[in-house]
CSV table of C-alpha atoms in Angstrom, one decimal:
chain,number,residue,atom,x,y,z
A,1,MET,CA,123.9,103.2,111.3
A,2,LYS,CA,121.6,101.6,108.7
A,3,LYS,CA,119.1,104.0,107.1
A,4,PRO,CA,115.6,102.8,106.9
A,5,GLY,CA,114.9,101.6,103.4
A,6,GLU,CA,111.9,100.8,101.2
A,7,PHE,CA,108.6,99.6,102.4
A,8,TYR,CA,107.6,96.0,102.2
A,9,GLN,CA,105.4,95.2,99.2
A,10,ARG,CA,101.8,95.6,100.0
A,11,ASP,CA,100.1,92.2,100.0
A,12,ARG,CA,97.4,92.7,97.4
A,13,GLU,CA,95.9,89.2,98.1
A,14,TRP,CA,95.4,90.2,101.7
A,15,HIS,CA,93.6,93.4,100.9
A,16,PRO,CA,90.3,93.4,99.0
A,17,PRO,CA,90.5,93.5,95.2
A,18,ALA,CA,89.2,96.6,93.5
A,19,TYR,CA,86.4,94.7,91.8
A,20,ASP,CA,83.9,92.7,93.8
A,21,LYS,CA,80.5,91.9,92.1
A,22,ASP,CA,78.8,91.6,95.5
A,23,TYR,CA,79.8,95.1,96.6
A,24,LYS,CA,77.9,96.7,93.7
A,25,THR,CA,79.4,100.2,94.0
A,26,SER,CA,82.9,98.8,93.3
A,27,VAL,CA,81.8,97.5,89.9
A,28,ALA,CA,82.0,100.8,88.0
A,29,ARG,CA,84.7,102.3,90.3
A,30,SER,CA,87.4,99.6,89.9
A,31,PRO,CA,90.2,100.1,87.5
A,32,LYS,CA,90.4,97.3,84.8
A,33,ASN,CA,94.0,97.7,84.1
A,34,ALA,CA,96.7,96.4,86.4
A,35,LEU,CA,98.3,98.8,88.8
A,36,ILE,CA,101.8,99.8,87.7
A,37,SER,CA,104.3,98.6,90.4
A,38,LEU,CA,106.7,101.3,91.6
A,39,GLN,CA,109.9,100.9,93.6
A,40,ASN,CA,109.8,103.5,96.3
A,41,SER,CA,111.3,106.9,95.7
A,42,MET,CA,111.4,110.0,97.8
A,43,SER,CA,107.8,110.7,96.8
A,44,GLU,CA,106.6,107.5,98.5
A,45,ILE,CA,108.8,107.2,101.6
A,46,THR,CA,107.9,110.7,102.8
A,47,GLY,CA,104.5,111.9,104.0
A,48,PRO,CA,102.9,114.6,106.0
A,49,VAL,CA,104.0,115.3,109.5
A,50,PHE,CA,101.4,116.5,112.1
A,51,GLY,CA,101.8,118.0,115.5
A,52,HIS,CA,99.8,118.9,118.6
A,53,ASN,CA,99.2,122.4,117.2
A,54,ASP,CA,97.1,120.8,114.5
A,55,ILE,CA,94.5,119.3,116.8
A,56,ASP,CA,92.9,119.9,120.2
A,57,ALA,CA,92.9,117.6,123.2
A,58,ILE,CA,89.1,117.3,123.1
A,59,ASP,CA,89.2,116.0,119.6
A,60,ASN,CA,89.5,112.3,120.7
A,61,ASP,CA,86.5,112.5,123.0
A,62,LEU,CA,83.3,112.0,120.9
A,63,LEU,CA,81.3,111.9,124.1
A,64,SER,CA,81.9,115.6,124.6
A,65,ASN,CA,83.3,117.1,121.4
A,66,TYR,CA,79.9,117.9,120.0
A,67,ALA,CA,77.7,117.7,123.1
A,68,GLN,CA,75.9,120.6,124.6
A,69,ASP,CA,77.0,121.7,128.0
A,70,GLY,CA,76.1,119.1,130.7
A,71,GLN,CA,74.8,116.6,128.1
A,72,SER,CA,76.1,113.6,126.3
A,73,PRO,CA,75.1,111.4,123.4
A,74,ILE,CA,72.8,108.5,123.8
A,75,GLY,CA,74.3,105.0,123.5
A,76,GLU,CA,76.7,102.6,125.0
A,77,ARG,CA,79.8,104.5,126.2
A,78,ILE,CA,82.9,102.9,124.9
A,79,ILE,CA,86.6,103.4,124.8
A,80,LEU,CA,88.3,102.4,121.5
A,81,HIS,CA,92.0,102.1,122.1
A,82,GLY,CA,95.1,100.4,120.8
A,83,ARG,CA,98.5,100.9,119.1
A,84,VAL,CA,99.7,101.8,115.7
A,85,LEU,CA,102.6,99.5,114.7
A,86,ASP,CA,104.4,98.6,111.6
A,87,GLU,CA,104.9,95.1,110.2
A,88,ASN,CA,108.2,94.9,112.1
A,89,ALA,CA,106.1,95.4,115.3
A,90,ARG,CA,107.7,98.8,115.9
A,91,PRO,CA,105.3,101.4,117.4
A,92,LEU,CA,104.6,104.4,115.3
A,93,PRO,CA,104.6,107.5,117.5
A,94,ASN,CA,103.0,110.8,116.8
A,95,THR,CA,101.0,109.6,113.9
A,96,LEU,CA,97.5,111.0,113.1
A,97,VAL,CA,94.5,108.7,113.6
A,98,GLU,CA,91.1,110.0,112.5
A,99,ILE,CA,87.7,108.2,113.0
A,100,TRP,CA,84.1,108.7,112.0
A,101,GLN,CA,81.0,106.8,112.7
A,102,ALA,CA,77.2,106.7,112.9
A,103,ASN,CA,75.5,107.4,116.2
A,104,ALA,CA,74.0,104.7,118.4
A,105,GLY,CA,70.9,104.6,116.2
A,106,GLY,CA,72.9,104.0,113.0
A,107,ARG,CA,72.5,107.5,111.7
A,108,TYR,CA,75.3,109.7,110.3
A,109,ARG,CA,75.5,113.4,110.8
A,110,HIS,CA,75.8,114.0,107.1
A,111,LYS,CA,73.6,115.9,104.7
A,112,LYS,CA,73.5,112.9,102.4
A,113,ASP,CA,72.3,110.4,105.0
A,114,THR,CA,68.5,110.1,105.0
A,115,TYR,CA,68.0,107.0,107.2
A,116,LEU,CA,65.0,107.4,109.4
A,117,ALA,CA,66.9,106.9,112.7
A,118,PRO,CA,67.3,110.3,114.4
A,119,ILE,CA,70.3,112.6,114.5
A,120,ASP,CA,71.6,112.8,118.1
A,121,PRO,CA,71.9,116.5,118.9
A,122,ASN,CA,74.9,115.7,121.2
A,123,PHE,CA,76.9,113.6,118.8
A,124,GLY,CA,79.0,114.8,115.9
A,125,GLY,CA,80.5,111.4,115.0
A,126,CYS,CA,84.2,112.3,114.3
A,127,GLY,CA,87.4,112.4,116.3
A,128,ARG,CA,91.1,112.6,115.8
A,129,THR,CA,94.3,112.1,117.8
A,130,LEU,CA,98.0,111.6,117.6
A,131,THR,CA,99.6,108.4,118.9
A,132,ASP,CA,101.9,108.9,121.9
A,133,GLU,CA,105.6,107.9,122.0
A,134,ASN,CA,104.6,104.2,122.3
A,135,GLY,CA,102.2,104.4,119.3
A,136,TYR,CA,99.2,104.3,121.6
A,137,TYR,CA,95.9,106.0,120.9
A,138,TYR,CA,92.5,106.1,122.5
A,139,PHE,CA,89.1,107.6,121.8
A,140,ARG,CA,86.0,107.8,123.9
A,141,THR,CA,82.7,107.5,122.0
A,142,VAL,CA,79.4,105.6,121.8
A,143,LYS,CA,79.1,102.2,120.1
A,144,PRO,CA,77.6,102.9,116.6
A,145,GLY,CA,74.4,101.2,115.5
A,146,ALA,CA,73.9,99.0,112.5
A,147,TYR,CA,72.1,100.5,109.6
A,148,PRO,CA,70.6,99.5,106.3
A,149,TRP,CA,72.1,100.3,102.9
A,150,ARG,CA,71.2,99.7,99.3
A,151,ASN,CA,73.2,97.0,97.8
A,152,TRP,CA,70.9,94.1,97.8
A,153,VAL,CA,67.6,95.4,99.3
A,154,ASN,CA,68.2,93.8,102.7
A,155,ASN,CA,71.8,94.7,103.5
A,156,TRP,CA,72.8,95.9,106.9
A,157,ARG,CA,76.1,97.3,107.8
A,158,PRO,CA,77.5,95.8,111.0
A,159,ALA,CA,78.4,98.3,113.7
A,160,HIS,CA,81.6,99.9,112.6
A,161,ILE,CA,83.9,102.8,113.1
A,162,HIS,CA,85.8,104.2,110.1
A,163,MET,CA,89.5,104.8,110.8
A,164,SER,CA,92.1,106.7,108.8
A,165,VAL,CA,95.9,106.4,109.7
A,166,PHE,CA,98.9,108.1,108.2
A,167,GLY,CA,102.2,106.6,109.5
A,168,THR,CA,105.3,108.4,108.3
A,169,ALA,CA,105.1,107.9,104.6
A,170,PHE,CA,102.5,108.4,101.8
A,171,ALA,CA,103.1,104.7,101.0
A,172,GLN,CA,101.6,103.7,104.4
A,173,ARG,CA,98.4,105.7,104.0
A,174,LEU,CA,95.4,103.5,105.0
A,175,ILE,CA,91.7,103.7,105.6
A,176,THR,CA,89.9,100.8,107.2
A,177,GLN,CA,86.9,100.0,109.3
A,178,VAL,CA,86.7,98.7,112.9
A,179,TYR,CA,84.1,96.0,113.7
A,180,PHE,CA,83.1,94.7,117.1
A,181,GLU,CA,83.5,91.2,118.5
A,182,GLY,CA,80.3,89.2,118.6
A,183,ASP,CA,78.3,91.1,115.9
A,184,PRO,CA,76.4,88.6,113.8
A,185,LEU,CA,76.2,91.1,110.9
A,186,ILE,CA,80.0,91.1,110.3
A,187,HIS,CA,80.2,88.0,108.2
A,188,LYS,CA,77.0,88.8,106.2
A,189,CYS,CA,78.3,92.2,105.0
A,190,PRO,CA,79.4,92.4,101.3
A,191,ILE,CA,81.9,95.2,102.2
A,192,VAL,CA,83.5,93.1,104.9
A,193,ASN,CA,83.5,90.2,102.5
A,194,THR,CA,85.4,92.1,99.8
A,195,ILE,CA,88.4,90.8,101.9
A,196,PRO,CA,89.2,87.4,100.6
A,197,ASP,CA,91.1,85.9,103.5
A,198,PRO,CA,89.0,85.0,106.6
A,199,ASP,CA,92.1,85.7,108.8
A,200,ALA,CA,92.3,89.2,107.4
A,201,ILE,CA,88.7,89.8,108.3
A,202,GLU,CA,89.3,88.7,111.9
A,203,ARG,CA,92.0,91.4,112.1
A,204,LEU,CA,89.3,94.1,111.7
A,205,ILE,CA,87.3,92.8,114.6
A,206,ALA,CA,88.0,94.7,117.9
A,207,PRO,CA,87.7,92.4,120.9
A,208,LEU,CA,86.0,93.4,124.1
A,209,ASP,CA,88.7,94.5,126.5
A,210,LEU,CA,87.5,94.4,130.1
A,211,ASN,CA,90.8,95.4,131.5
A,212,ALA,CA,90.6,98.7,129.8
A,213,THR,CA,87.1,99.5,130.9
A,214,ILE,CA,86.3,102.2,133.4
A,215,PRO,CA,84.2,100.2,135.9
A,216,LEU,CA,80.6,101.5,136.3
A,217,ASP,CA,81.3,104.0,133.5
A,218,THR,CA,82.6,103.0,130.1
A,219,ILE,CA,83.2,99.6,128.4
A,220,ALA,CA,86.3,99.1,126.1
A,221,TYR,CA,87.3,97.6,122.8
A,222,LYS,CA,90.9,97.2,121.7
A,223,PHE,CA,92.1,97.7,118.1
A,224,ASP,CA,95.7,97.6,117.0
A,225,VAL,CA,96.5,99.0,113.5
A,226,VAL,CA,99.5,97.7,111.5
A,227,LEU,CA,101.0,99.8,108.7
A,228,ARG,CA,103.6,98.7,106.2
A,229,GLY,CA,107.1,98.0,107.5
A,230,ARG,CA,110.4,98.9,106.0
A,231,ARG,CA,113.5,97.0,105.0
A,232,SER,CA,116.7,97.6,106.8
A,233,THR,CA,119.1,95.3,105.0
A,234,LEU,CA,122.6,96.4,104.0
A,235,PHE,CA,122.1,95.3,100.4
A,236,GLU,CA,119.7,97.9,99.2
A,237,ASN,CA,119.2,99.1,95.7
A,238,ARG,CA,120.1,102.7,95.9
A,239,LEU,CA,117.0,104.7,96.8
A,240,GLU,CA,118.7,108.0,96.8
A,241,GLY,CA,121.1,109.8,94.5
A,242,ASN,CA,124.9,109.4,93.6
F,1,MET,CA,109.0,73.3,111.1
F,2,PRO,CA,111.4,76.1,110.2
F,3,GLN,CA,111.7,79.1,112.4
F,4,SER,CA,108.7,81.4,112.3
F,5,LEU,CA,108.9,84.9,110.7
F,6,ASP,CA,107.6,87.3,113.3
F,7,TYR,CA,106.3,90.0,110.9
F,8,LEU,CA,102.9,91.4,111.5
F,9,LYS,CA,100.4,91.7,108.6
F,10,GLU,CA,99.3,95.1,107.4
F,11,THR,CA,95.7,95.9,108.6
F,12,PRO,CA,93.4,95.2,105.6
F,13,SER,CA,91.9,98.2,103.8
F,14,GLN,CA,88.2,99.0,103.7
F,15,THR,CA,86.3,101.5,101.6
F,16,ALA,CA,86.1,105.0,103.0
F,17,GLY,CA,82.4,104.9,102.3
F,18,PRO,CA,79.9,107.6,101.4
F,19,TYR,CA,80.4,109.6,104.6
F,20,VAL,CA,84.1,110.0,104.5
F,21,HIS,CA,83.5,113.8,104.9
F,22,ILE,CA,82.3,113.4,108.4
F,23,GLY,CA,85.7,112.2,109.5
F,24,LEU,CA,88.1,114.1,107.2
F,25,ALA,CA,86.1,117.1,106.1
F,26,PRO,CA,83.2,117.6,108.5
F,27,GLY,CA,82.4,121.1,107.3
F,28,ALA,CA,81.4,119.5,104.0
F,29,ALA,CA,79.2,116.9,105.8
F,30,GLY,CA,77.3,119.9,107.2
F,31,PHE,CA,78.7,120.6,110.6
F,32,ASP,CA,81.4,122.6,112.4
F,33,ILE,CA,83.3,120.7,115.0
F,34,TYR,CA,87.1,121.2,114.9
F,35,ARG,CA,89.0,124.4,115.6
F,36,GLU,CA,90.6,123.9,112.2
F,37,GLU,CA,90.2,121.2,109.6
F,38,LEU,CA,93.3,119.7,108.2
F,39,GLY,CA,94.6,119.8,104.6
F,40,TRP,CA,92.9,122.9,103.2
F,41,ASP,CA,96.1,124.9,102.9
F,42,ILE,CA,98.8,122.8,101.1
F,43,ALA,CA,101.5,125.4,100.5
F,44,GLY,CA,101.1,128.0,103.2
F,45,PRO,CA,101.6,131.8,102.9
F,46,ASN,CA,105.4,131.8,102.6
F,47,ALA,CA,105.9,129.2,99.8
F,48,LYS,CA,108.0,130.4,96.9
F,49,GLY,CA,107.3,129.5,93.3
F,50,ASP,CA,104.4,129.7,91.0
F,51,ARG,CA,100.9,129.8,92.6
F,52,ILE,CA,98.7,127.4,90.7
F,53,ARG,CA,95.2,125.9,90.9
F,54,VAL,CA,94.5,122.3,90.1
F,55,GLU,CA,91.0,121.3,89.1
F,56,GLY,CA,89.3,118.1,87.8
F,57,ILE,CA,86.6,115.6,88.1
F,58,VAL,CA,86.6,111.9,88.8
F,59,ILE,CA,84.7,109.8,86.3
F,60,ASP,CA,83.5,106.2,86.8
F,61,GLY,CA,83.3,103.3,84.3
F,62,THR,CA,79.8,104.4,83.2
F,63,GLY,CA,81.1,107.9,82.3
F,64,SER,CA,79.4,109.5,85.3
F,65,PRO,CA,81.1,111.9,87.7
F,66,VAL,CA,82.0,110.5,91.1
F,67,LYS,CA,80.5,112.9,93.6
F,68,ASP,CA,81.6,111.5,96.9
F,69,VAL,CA,85.3,111.1,96.4
F,70,LEU,CA,88.1,112.5,98.6
F,71,ILE,CA,91.5,113.1,97.2
F,72,GLU,CA,94.7,113.7,99.2
F,73,ALA,CA,97.7,115.5,97.6
F,74,TRP,CA,101.3,115.1,98.6
F,75,GLN,CA,104.0,117.3,96.9
F,76,ALA,CA,107.4,118.8,97.3
F,77,ASN,CA,107.9,122.6,97.4
F,78,SER,CA,109.1,124.6,94.4
F,79,GLU,CA,112.7,123.5,95.1
F,80,GLY,CA,111.8,119.9,95.0
F,81,VAL,CA,112.0,119.3,98.8
F,82,TYR,CA,109.4,117.3,100.7
F,83,ALA,CA,108.4,118.6,104.2
F,84,HIS,CA,109.7,115.5,105.9
F,85,PRO,CA,112.7,114.7,108.1
F,86,GLU,CA,114.1,112.1,105.7
F,87,HIS,CA,114.3,114.6,102.8
F,88,PRO,CA,117.5,116.7,103.0
F,89,GLY,CA,116.9,120.4,102.8
F,90,ASP,CA,114.4,122.9,104.2
F,91,VAL,CA,111.0,124.0,103.2
F,92,GLU,CA,109.4,127.4,103.8
F,93,ASP,CA,107.8,128.1,107.1
F,94,GLY,CA,104.2,126.9,106.9
F,95,PHE,CA,104.7,124.6,103.9
F,96,ARG,CA,103.4,121.1,104.6
F,97,GLY,CA,102.9,119.9,101.0
F,98,TRP,CA,99.8,117.9,101.9
F,99,GLY,CA,96.2,118.6,101.4
F,100,ARG,CA,92.8,117.0,101.0
F,101,VAL,CA,89.9,118.0,98.8
F,102,ILE,CA,86.4,116.8,98.2
F,103,THR,CA,84.2,117.1,95.3
F,104,ASN,CA,81.2,119.3,94.8
F,105,PHE,CA,78.2,117.0,95.7
F,106,GLU,CA,76.2,118.3,92.7
F,107,THR,CA,78.8,118.4,90.0
F,108,GLY,CA,81.7,116.2,91.1
F,109,GLU,CA,84.2,119.0,90.4
F,110,TRP,CA,87.1,119.4,92.7
F,111,GLY,CA,90.0,121.9,92.9
F,112,PHE,CA,92.8,123.0,95.2
F,113,ASP,CA,95.3,125.9,95.3
F,114,THR,CA,99.0,125.2,95.8
F,115,VAL,CA,102.4,126.0,94.4
F,116,LYS,CA,103.9,124.1,91.5
F,117,PRO,CA,106.4,121.6,92.9
F,118,GLY,CA,110.0,121.4,91.6
F,119,ALA,CA,111.7,118.3,90.2
F,120,VAL,CA,112.4,115.7,92.9
F,121,PRO,CA,115.3,113.3,93.2
F,122,GLY,CA,114.4,109.8,92.0
F,123,ARG,CA,116.1,106.5,92.5
F,124,SER,CA,119.8,105.9,91.8
F,125,GLY,CA,120.6,109.5,90.8
F,126,THR,CA,117.7,110.1,88.5
F,127,LEU,CA,115.5,113.2,88.6
F,128,MET,CA,111.7,113.0,88.5
F,129,ALA,CA,109.7,115.6,86.7
F,130,PRO,CA,107.6,117.9,88.9
F,131,HIS,CA,104.6,116.0,90.1
F,132,ILE,CA,101.9,115.9,92.8
F,133,ASN,CA,101.2,112.5,94.3
F,134,LEU,CA,97.4,111.8,94.6
F,135,TRP,CA,95.5,109.3,96.7
F,136,VAL,CA,91.8,108.7,95.8
F,137,VAL,CA,89.3,107.2,98.2
F,138,ALA,CA,85.5,106.9,97.9
F,139,ARG,CA,82.6,104.6,98.4
F,140,GLY,CA,83.2,101.6,96.1
F,141,ILE,CA,87.0,102.0,96.2
F,142,ASN,CA,88.2,99.2,98.4
F,143,VAL,CA,91.9,100.2,98.6
F,144,GLY,CA,92.9,103.9,98.1
F,145,LEU,CA,94.1,104.5,94.5
F,146,ASN,CA,97.6,106.1,94.0
F,147,THR,CA,98.3,108.2,91.0
F,148,ARG,CA,100.6,111.1,90.0
F,149,LEU,CA,99.8,114.4,88.4
F,150,TYR,CA,102.5,115.8,86.0
F,151,PHE,CA,102.4,119.1,84.2
F,152,SER,CA,101.8,119.7,80.5
F,153,ASP,CA,104.4,122.5,80.4
F,154,GLU,CA,107.2,120.2,81.5
F,155,GLU,CA,107.5,118.3,78.3
F,156,ALA,CA,111.3,117.8,78.5
F,157,ALA,CA,111.3,116.7,82.1
F,158,ASN,CA,108.3,114.5,81.6
F,159,SER,CA,109.9,112.7,78.7
F,160,ASN,CA,112.9,111.8,81.0
F,161,ASP,CA,110.8,110.9,84.0
F,162,PRO,CA,111.6,107.4,85.3
F,163,VAL,CA,108.1,106.7,86.5
F,164,ILE,CA,106.3,107.9,83.3
F,165,ASN,CA,108.8,105.9,81.2
F,166,LEU,CA,108.0,102.8,83.3
F,167,ILE,CA,104.5,102.8,81.8
F,168,GLU,CA,104.8,100.3,78.9
F,169,TRP,CA,101.7,101.6,77.1
F,170,GLU,CA,102.8,105.0,75.8
F,171,ASN,CA,99.2,106.0,75.0
F,172,ARG,CA,98.3,105.7,78.6
F,173,ARG,CA,101.0,108.1,79.8
F,174,LYS,CA,98.9,111.1,78.9
F,175,THR,CA,96.4,110.2,81.6
F,176,LEU,CA,99.0,111.5,84.1
F,177,ILE,CA,99.5,114.9,82.4
F,178,ALA,CA,97.5,117.9,83.8
F,179,GLN,CA,96.7,120.4,81.0
F,180,ARG,CA,97.8,124.0,81.7
F,181,THR,CA,95.3,126.8,81.0
F,182,GLU,CA,95.0,130.4,82.3
F,183,ARG,CA,91.9,131.9,83.7
F,184,ASP,CA,91.6,135.5,84.9
F,185,GLY,CA,95.4,135.7,85.1
F,186,GLN,CA,95.6,132.5,87.2
F,187,ILE,CA,97.4,129.3,86.2
F,188,VAL,CA,95.0,126.4,86.2
F,189,TYR,CA,95.8,122.8,85.5
F,190,ARG,CA,93.0,120.5,84.5
F,191,PHE,CA,93.4,116.9,85.7
F,192,ASP,CA,90.5,114.5,85.2
F,193,ILE,CA,90.7,111.1,86.7
F,194,ARG,CA,89.0,108.1,85.0
F,195,LEU,CA,88.6,105.2,87.3
F,196,GLN,CA,87.7,102.7,84.6
F,197,GLY,CA,87.1,102.4,80.9
F,198,GLU,CA,88.4,104.4,78.0
F,199,ASP,CA,91.5,106.5,78.9
F,200,GLU,CA,91.5,104.9,82.3
F,201,THR,CA,94.0,106.8,84.5
F,202,VAL,CA,97.2,105.0,85.3
F,203,PHE,CA,97.2,103.9,89.0
F,204,PHE,CA,100.3,102.8,90.9
F,205,ASP,CA,101.1,100.1,93.4
F,206,ILE,CA,103.5,102.1,95.5
């Protein structure tokens, strides 16, 4: 039995660089020195384990997890669903997926958000779930609205849902953003465009998934997440002791 | 055409943005939604070893505190065991070794309580000095930044640590050492993180 080994090197040319002059906040928050490359040790190949005791079943339903009894948030009702896989296309079961987003008007429920669009009294804007044994997850929510932000004076964020994923190791930890097929704002966004490779940007765009809709009820978008994969060759450098 | 390699590509990272708290620490965003938020208790009630507090501030390239950062911590217990199925050994009941902390919106100060981790096995039979792995995300950080917090009272272990010794510029190694102090009988380690500029913290590509 081969033990799973180290993680594949993260492709830093596929991810956005730390510094991007067009995403102004990155200018003073980007390290100037090169990252020090580490071969994996126990500190990187392990990571927190979560279970169903940590969360509640309602946590993945943003249509109801902050709504008052008998009410629901305003906006397009959507299902966001997909699988969490690794680069070897193996599903990652029982991994924690957390999301957060603006409401249908483009307003966040956050004490620091002062955009003039109103707070929705029935919408919190966050959810979390564990993938099932096949790496599958789903959320029910409303489609978030676009909103303006100060970068240049006329920047608008495309509709997006923030997503945080764990995997099995601290080396796999990832936060990204989910965009929606057909949104003309995607390719105008300086945050999206921190990603240098157009193919990589496409990977963040969730397609409309009519097969996963609930007819006459809720429309659906599909978003698969890929975390780093692991080597399994017999010719490892020794990761562990002796 | 040679055969194709059927690997998938990792999903690209995007910034956590200014409202990361809504998703990962909604109480701080200003509302109560979950039965229990995750990551506020790193060590649990049964963990053995020294109870410590870690405090710091994150500073940007202009010298200003970063007030919208979120930091995740990942550490072994006082025996040097990670709470993970691939690490041989057991941890105390309730010890997860993982936590997340956000900064004070006004001051940028952050802090968490935990136990001091033990030394952890490194590669090829080496031993790594006690350390806490940190992952820093915020608006303006496009890919989460990984660093390690070591302890100022572990001089001998630190001097033999294979990761610290990998840092070619010896004057930069000190950026990974949290300074021990005591306050009201409590052990407090101070660990400031400088994203850019003078004494820029060492960050790792893990």
